[in-house]
Coordinates of C-alpha atoms and ligand atoms in Angstrom, one line a residue:
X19 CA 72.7 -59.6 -21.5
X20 CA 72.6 -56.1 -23.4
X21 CA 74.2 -55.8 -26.2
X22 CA 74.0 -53.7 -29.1
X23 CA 73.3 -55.3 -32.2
X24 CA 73.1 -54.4 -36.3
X25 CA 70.1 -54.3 -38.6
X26 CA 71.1 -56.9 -41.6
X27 CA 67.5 -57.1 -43.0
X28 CA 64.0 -55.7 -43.7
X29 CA 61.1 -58.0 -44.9
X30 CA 57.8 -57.7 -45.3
X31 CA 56.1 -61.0 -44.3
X32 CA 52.5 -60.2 -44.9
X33 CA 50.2 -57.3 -44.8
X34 CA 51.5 -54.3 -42.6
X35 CA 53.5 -56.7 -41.1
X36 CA 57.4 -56.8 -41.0
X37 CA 60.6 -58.9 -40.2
X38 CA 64.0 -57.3 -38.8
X39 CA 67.0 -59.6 -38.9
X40 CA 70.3 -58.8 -36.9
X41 CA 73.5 -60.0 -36.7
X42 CA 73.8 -62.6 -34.2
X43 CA 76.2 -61.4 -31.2
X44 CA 79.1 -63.6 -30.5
X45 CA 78.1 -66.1 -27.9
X46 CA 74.9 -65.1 -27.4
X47 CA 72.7 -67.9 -26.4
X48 CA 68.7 -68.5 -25.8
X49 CA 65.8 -70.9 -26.2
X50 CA 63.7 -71.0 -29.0
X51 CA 60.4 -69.1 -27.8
X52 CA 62.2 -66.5 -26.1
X53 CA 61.8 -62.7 -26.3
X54 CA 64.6 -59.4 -25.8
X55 CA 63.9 -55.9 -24.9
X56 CA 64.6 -54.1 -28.0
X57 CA 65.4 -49.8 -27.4
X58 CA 66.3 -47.3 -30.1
X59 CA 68.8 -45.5 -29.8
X60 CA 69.2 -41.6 -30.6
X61 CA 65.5 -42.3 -32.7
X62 CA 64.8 -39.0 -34.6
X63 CA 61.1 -39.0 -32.7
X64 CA 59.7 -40.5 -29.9
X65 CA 56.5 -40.4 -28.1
X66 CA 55.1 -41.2 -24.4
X67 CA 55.5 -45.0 -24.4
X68 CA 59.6 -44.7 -25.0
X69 CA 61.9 -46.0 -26.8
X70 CA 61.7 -49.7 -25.8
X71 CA 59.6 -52.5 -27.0
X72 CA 59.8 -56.3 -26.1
X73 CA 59.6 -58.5 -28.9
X74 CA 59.7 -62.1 -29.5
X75 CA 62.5 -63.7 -31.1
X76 CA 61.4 -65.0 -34.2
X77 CA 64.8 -66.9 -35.5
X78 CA 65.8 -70.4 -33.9
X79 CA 68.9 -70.7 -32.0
X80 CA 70.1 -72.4 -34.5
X81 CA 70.2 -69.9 -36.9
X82 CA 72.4 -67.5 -37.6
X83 CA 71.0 -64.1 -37.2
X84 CA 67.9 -62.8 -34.8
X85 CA 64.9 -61.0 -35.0
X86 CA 61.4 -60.1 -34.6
X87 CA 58.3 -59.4 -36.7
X88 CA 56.0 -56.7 -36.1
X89 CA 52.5 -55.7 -37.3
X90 CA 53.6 -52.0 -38.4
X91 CA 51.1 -49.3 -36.7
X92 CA 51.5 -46.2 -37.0
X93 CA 53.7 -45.5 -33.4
X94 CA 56.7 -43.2 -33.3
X95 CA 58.1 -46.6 -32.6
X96 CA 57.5 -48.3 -35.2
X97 CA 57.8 -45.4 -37.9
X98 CA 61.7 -45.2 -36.5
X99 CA 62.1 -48.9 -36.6
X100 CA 60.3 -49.2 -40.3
X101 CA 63.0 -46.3 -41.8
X102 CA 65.9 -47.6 -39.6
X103 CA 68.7 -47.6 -42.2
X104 CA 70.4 -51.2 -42.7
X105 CA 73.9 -51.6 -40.6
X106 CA 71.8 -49.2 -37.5
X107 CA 72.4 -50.7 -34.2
X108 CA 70.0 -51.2 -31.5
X109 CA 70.0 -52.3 -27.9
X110 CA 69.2 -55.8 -27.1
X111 CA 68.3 -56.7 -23.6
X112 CA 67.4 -60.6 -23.9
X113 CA 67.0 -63.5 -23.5
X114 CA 64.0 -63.5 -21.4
X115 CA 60.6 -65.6 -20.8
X116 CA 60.2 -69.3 -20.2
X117 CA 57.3 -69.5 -23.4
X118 CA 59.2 -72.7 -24.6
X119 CA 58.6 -76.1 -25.9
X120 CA 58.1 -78.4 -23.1
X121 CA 60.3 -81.6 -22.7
X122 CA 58.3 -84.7 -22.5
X123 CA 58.6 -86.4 -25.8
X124 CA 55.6 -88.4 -25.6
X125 CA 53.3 -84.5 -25.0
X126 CA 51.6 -83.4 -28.1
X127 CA 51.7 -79.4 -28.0
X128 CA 49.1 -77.3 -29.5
X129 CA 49.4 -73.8 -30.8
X130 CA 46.2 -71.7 -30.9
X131 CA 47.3 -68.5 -32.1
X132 CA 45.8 -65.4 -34.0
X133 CA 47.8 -62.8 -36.1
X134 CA 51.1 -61.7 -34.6
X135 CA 51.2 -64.2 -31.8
X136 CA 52.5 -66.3 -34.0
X137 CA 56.0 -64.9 -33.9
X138 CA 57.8 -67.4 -31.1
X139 CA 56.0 -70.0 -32.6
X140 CA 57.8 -69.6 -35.6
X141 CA 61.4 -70.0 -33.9
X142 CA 60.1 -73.3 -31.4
X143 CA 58.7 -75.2 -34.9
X144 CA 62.0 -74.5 -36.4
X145 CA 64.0 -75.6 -33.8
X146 CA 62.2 -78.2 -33.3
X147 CA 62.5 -79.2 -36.7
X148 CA 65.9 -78.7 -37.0
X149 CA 66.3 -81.1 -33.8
X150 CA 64.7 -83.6 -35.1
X151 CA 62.2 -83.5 -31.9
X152 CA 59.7 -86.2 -31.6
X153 CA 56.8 -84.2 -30.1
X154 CA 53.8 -83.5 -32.4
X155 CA 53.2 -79.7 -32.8
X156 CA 50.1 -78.5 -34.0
X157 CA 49.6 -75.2 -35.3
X158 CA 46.3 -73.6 -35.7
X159 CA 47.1 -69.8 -36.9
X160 CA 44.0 -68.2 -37.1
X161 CA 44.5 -64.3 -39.5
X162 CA 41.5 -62.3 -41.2
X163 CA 42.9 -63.2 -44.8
X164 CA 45.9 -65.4 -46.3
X165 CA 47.4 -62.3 -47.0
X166 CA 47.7 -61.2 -43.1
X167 CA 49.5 -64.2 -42.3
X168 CA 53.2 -64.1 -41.1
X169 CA 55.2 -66.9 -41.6
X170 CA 52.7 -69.0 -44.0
X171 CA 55.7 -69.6 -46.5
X172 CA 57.9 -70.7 -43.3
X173 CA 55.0 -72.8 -42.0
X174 CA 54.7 -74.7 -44.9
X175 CA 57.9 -76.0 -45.3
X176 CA 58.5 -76.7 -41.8
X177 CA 55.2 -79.5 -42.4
X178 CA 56.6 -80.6 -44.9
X179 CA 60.2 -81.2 -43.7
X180 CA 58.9 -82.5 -40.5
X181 CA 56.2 -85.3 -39.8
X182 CA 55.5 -84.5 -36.6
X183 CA 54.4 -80.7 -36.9
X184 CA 50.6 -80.0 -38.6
X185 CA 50.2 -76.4 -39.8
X186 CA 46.3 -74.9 -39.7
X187 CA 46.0 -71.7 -41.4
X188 CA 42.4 -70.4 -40.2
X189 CA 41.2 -67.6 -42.6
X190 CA 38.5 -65.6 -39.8
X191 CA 37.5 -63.2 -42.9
X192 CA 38.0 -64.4 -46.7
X193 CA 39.8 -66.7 -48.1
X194 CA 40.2 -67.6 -52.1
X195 CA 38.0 -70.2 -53.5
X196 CA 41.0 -72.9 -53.3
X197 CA 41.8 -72.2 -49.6
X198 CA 43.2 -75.1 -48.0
X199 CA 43.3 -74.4 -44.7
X200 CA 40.1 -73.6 -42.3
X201 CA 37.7 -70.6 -42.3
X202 CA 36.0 -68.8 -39.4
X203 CA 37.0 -68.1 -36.0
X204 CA 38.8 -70.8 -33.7
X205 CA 36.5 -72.0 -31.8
X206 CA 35.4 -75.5 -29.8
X207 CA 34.3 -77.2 -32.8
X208 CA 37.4 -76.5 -35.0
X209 CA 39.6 -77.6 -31.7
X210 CA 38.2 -80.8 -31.7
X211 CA 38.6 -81.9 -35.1
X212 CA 42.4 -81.0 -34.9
X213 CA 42.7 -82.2 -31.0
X214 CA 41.9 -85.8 -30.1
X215 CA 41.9 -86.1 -27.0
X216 CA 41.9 -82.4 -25.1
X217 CA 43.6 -83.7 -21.7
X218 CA 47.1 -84.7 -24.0
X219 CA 48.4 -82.2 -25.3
X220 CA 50.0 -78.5 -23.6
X221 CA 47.9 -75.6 -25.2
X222 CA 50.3 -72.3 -26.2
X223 CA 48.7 -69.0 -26.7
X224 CA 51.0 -66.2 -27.4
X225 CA 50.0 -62.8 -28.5
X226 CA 47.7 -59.6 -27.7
X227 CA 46.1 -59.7 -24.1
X228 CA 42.8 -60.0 -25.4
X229 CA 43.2 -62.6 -27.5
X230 CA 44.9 -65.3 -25.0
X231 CA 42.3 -64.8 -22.4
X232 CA 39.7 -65.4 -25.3
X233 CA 41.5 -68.8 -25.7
X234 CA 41.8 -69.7 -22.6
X235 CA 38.6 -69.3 -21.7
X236 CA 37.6 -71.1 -25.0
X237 CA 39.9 -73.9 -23.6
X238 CA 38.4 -73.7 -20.1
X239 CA 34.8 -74.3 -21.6
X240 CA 35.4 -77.4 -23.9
X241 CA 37.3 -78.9 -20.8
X242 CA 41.0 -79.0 -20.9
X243 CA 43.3 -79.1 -18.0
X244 CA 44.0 -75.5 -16.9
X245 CA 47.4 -76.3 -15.7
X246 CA 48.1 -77.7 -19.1
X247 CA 48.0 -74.1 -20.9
X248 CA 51.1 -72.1 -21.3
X249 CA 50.9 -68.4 -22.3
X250 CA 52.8 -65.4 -23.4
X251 CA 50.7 -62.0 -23.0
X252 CA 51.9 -59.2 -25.7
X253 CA 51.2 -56.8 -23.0
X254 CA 51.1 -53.0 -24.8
X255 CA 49.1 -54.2 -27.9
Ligands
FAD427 C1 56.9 -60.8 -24.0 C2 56.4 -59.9 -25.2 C3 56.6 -60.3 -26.5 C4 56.1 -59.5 -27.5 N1 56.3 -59.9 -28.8 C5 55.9 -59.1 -29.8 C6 56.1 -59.5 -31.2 O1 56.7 -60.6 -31.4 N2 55.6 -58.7 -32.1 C7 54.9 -57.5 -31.8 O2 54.5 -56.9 -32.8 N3 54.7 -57.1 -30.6 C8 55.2 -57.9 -29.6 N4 55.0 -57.5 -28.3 C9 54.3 -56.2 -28.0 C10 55.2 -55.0 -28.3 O3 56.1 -54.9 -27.2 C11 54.4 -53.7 -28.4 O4 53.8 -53.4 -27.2 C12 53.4 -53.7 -29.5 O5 54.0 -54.2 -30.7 C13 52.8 -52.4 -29.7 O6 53.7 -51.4 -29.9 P1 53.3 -50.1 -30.7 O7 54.6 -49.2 -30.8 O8 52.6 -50.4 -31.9 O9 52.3 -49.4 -29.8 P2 52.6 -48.5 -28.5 O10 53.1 -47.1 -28.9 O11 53.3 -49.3 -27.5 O12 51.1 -48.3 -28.1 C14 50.7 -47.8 -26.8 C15 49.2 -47.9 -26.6 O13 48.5 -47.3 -27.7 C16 47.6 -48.2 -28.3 N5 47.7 -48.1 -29.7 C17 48.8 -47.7 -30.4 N6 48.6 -47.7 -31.7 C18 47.3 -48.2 -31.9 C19 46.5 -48.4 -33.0 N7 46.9 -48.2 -34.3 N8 45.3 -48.9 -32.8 C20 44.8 -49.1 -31.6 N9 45.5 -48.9 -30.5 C21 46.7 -48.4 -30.6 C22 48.0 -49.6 -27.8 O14 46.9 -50.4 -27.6 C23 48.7 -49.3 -26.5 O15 47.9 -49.4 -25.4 C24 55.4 -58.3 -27.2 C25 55.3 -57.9 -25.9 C26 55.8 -58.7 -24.9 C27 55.6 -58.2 -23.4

């Protein structure tokens, strides 16, 4: 479905890095984990990759507005989209992607995520919470610093409203002194203090290429089930 749709909102949800709410079109329907084709329209500059981007949809269907969350580089893209006046449209082109929560009650799912992957995570925990959903969701949401981490505020909550999601904040870089969650990279040994048995659960990476084939291939080595990993590639970062 395209549609065009209105800019309600502008927040800034850790370093560099920015939310974009929109009205909610009448009707329109998707499943938490999605993504849309997002284009400018009429944008005062543009450069050689155009004026579309596909982002993930960072709201539950629940909710009642959409949007996405973007680490702001310096793109003709993303200077247009970061001064885009509130009440601008855009053109939507979504639902799209099957990056969802499987069904299977009695499948734990585990999120290994770094940075702005994170984004369709945020809208499957909250749908999931919202639902009431029995699976257990773990979260492990690796950033350099506290301070690059989308969603933390939103991730916290959502543990604390719902028993059966645990939230990992990984700090790769620094970290203050009273940092709860883990520090370092992700890597075999921090999966398998957060993962007991590695053949349960389906594995989610979602994010830059680079990053989800590192995972994989991390997952690969310490011997999980390849055809238990789901994945959605940022392709362009
Ligand atoms: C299914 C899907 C979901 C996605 N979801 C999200 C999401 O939720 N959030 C999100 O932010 N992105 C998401 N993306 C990626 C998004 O579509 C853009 O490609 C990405 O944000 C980069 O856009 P850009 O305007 O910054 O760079 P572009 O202008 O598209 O960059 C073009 C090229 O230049 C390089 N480049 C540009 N700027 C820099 C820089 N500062 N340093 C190094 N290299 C650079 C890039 O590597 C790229 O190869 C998703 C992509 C897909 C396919």
């Amino acid at each position: 479905m395209i549609q065009n749709i209105k800019l309600k909102e502008k927040k800034d949800i850790a370093r560099d890095t920015t939310a974009f709410y929109f009205e909610k079109p009448e009707g329109f329907e998707f499943r938490a984990g999605q993504f849309g084709d997002y284009t400018l329209i009429d944008p005062p500059e543009t450069d050689d990759e155009g004026n579309t981007r596909g982002f993930s949809l960072i709201t539950a269907p629940y909710e009642d507005k959409i949007g996405l969350a973007s680490r702001m580089r310096d793109t003709a893209f993303k200077r247009v989209l970061k001064d885009l006046p509130l009440g601008t449209e855009v053109k939507l082109d979504a639902p799209y992607g099957d990056y969802t929560l499987h069904k299977t009650e009695t499948t734990p799912a585990v999120f290994l995520i770094g940075g702005i992957g994170v984004t369709p995570v945020r809208s499957i925990v909250a749908q999931a919470t919202h639902d009431k959903s029995p699976i257990k969701i773990t979260l492990i949401h690796a950033n350099r610093t506290p301070d690059d981490a989308p969603f933390m505020a939103d991730f916290e909550r959502l543990a604390e409203e719902n028993p059966n999601f645990t939230f990992i904040p990984v700090a790769t870089k620094s970290a203050p002194d009273d940092w709860a969650g883990e520090r370092g990279h992700i890597d075999a040994d921090m999966i398998r203090r957060h993962v007991d048995d590695l053949n349960k659960p389906i594995f989610y990476l979602s994010g830059p290429e680079g990053l989800v084939k590192a995972m994989r291939q991390l997952l690969v080595e310490i011997g999980a089930n390849e055809d238990n990993i789901r994945t959605e590639e940022f392709t362009g970062y």
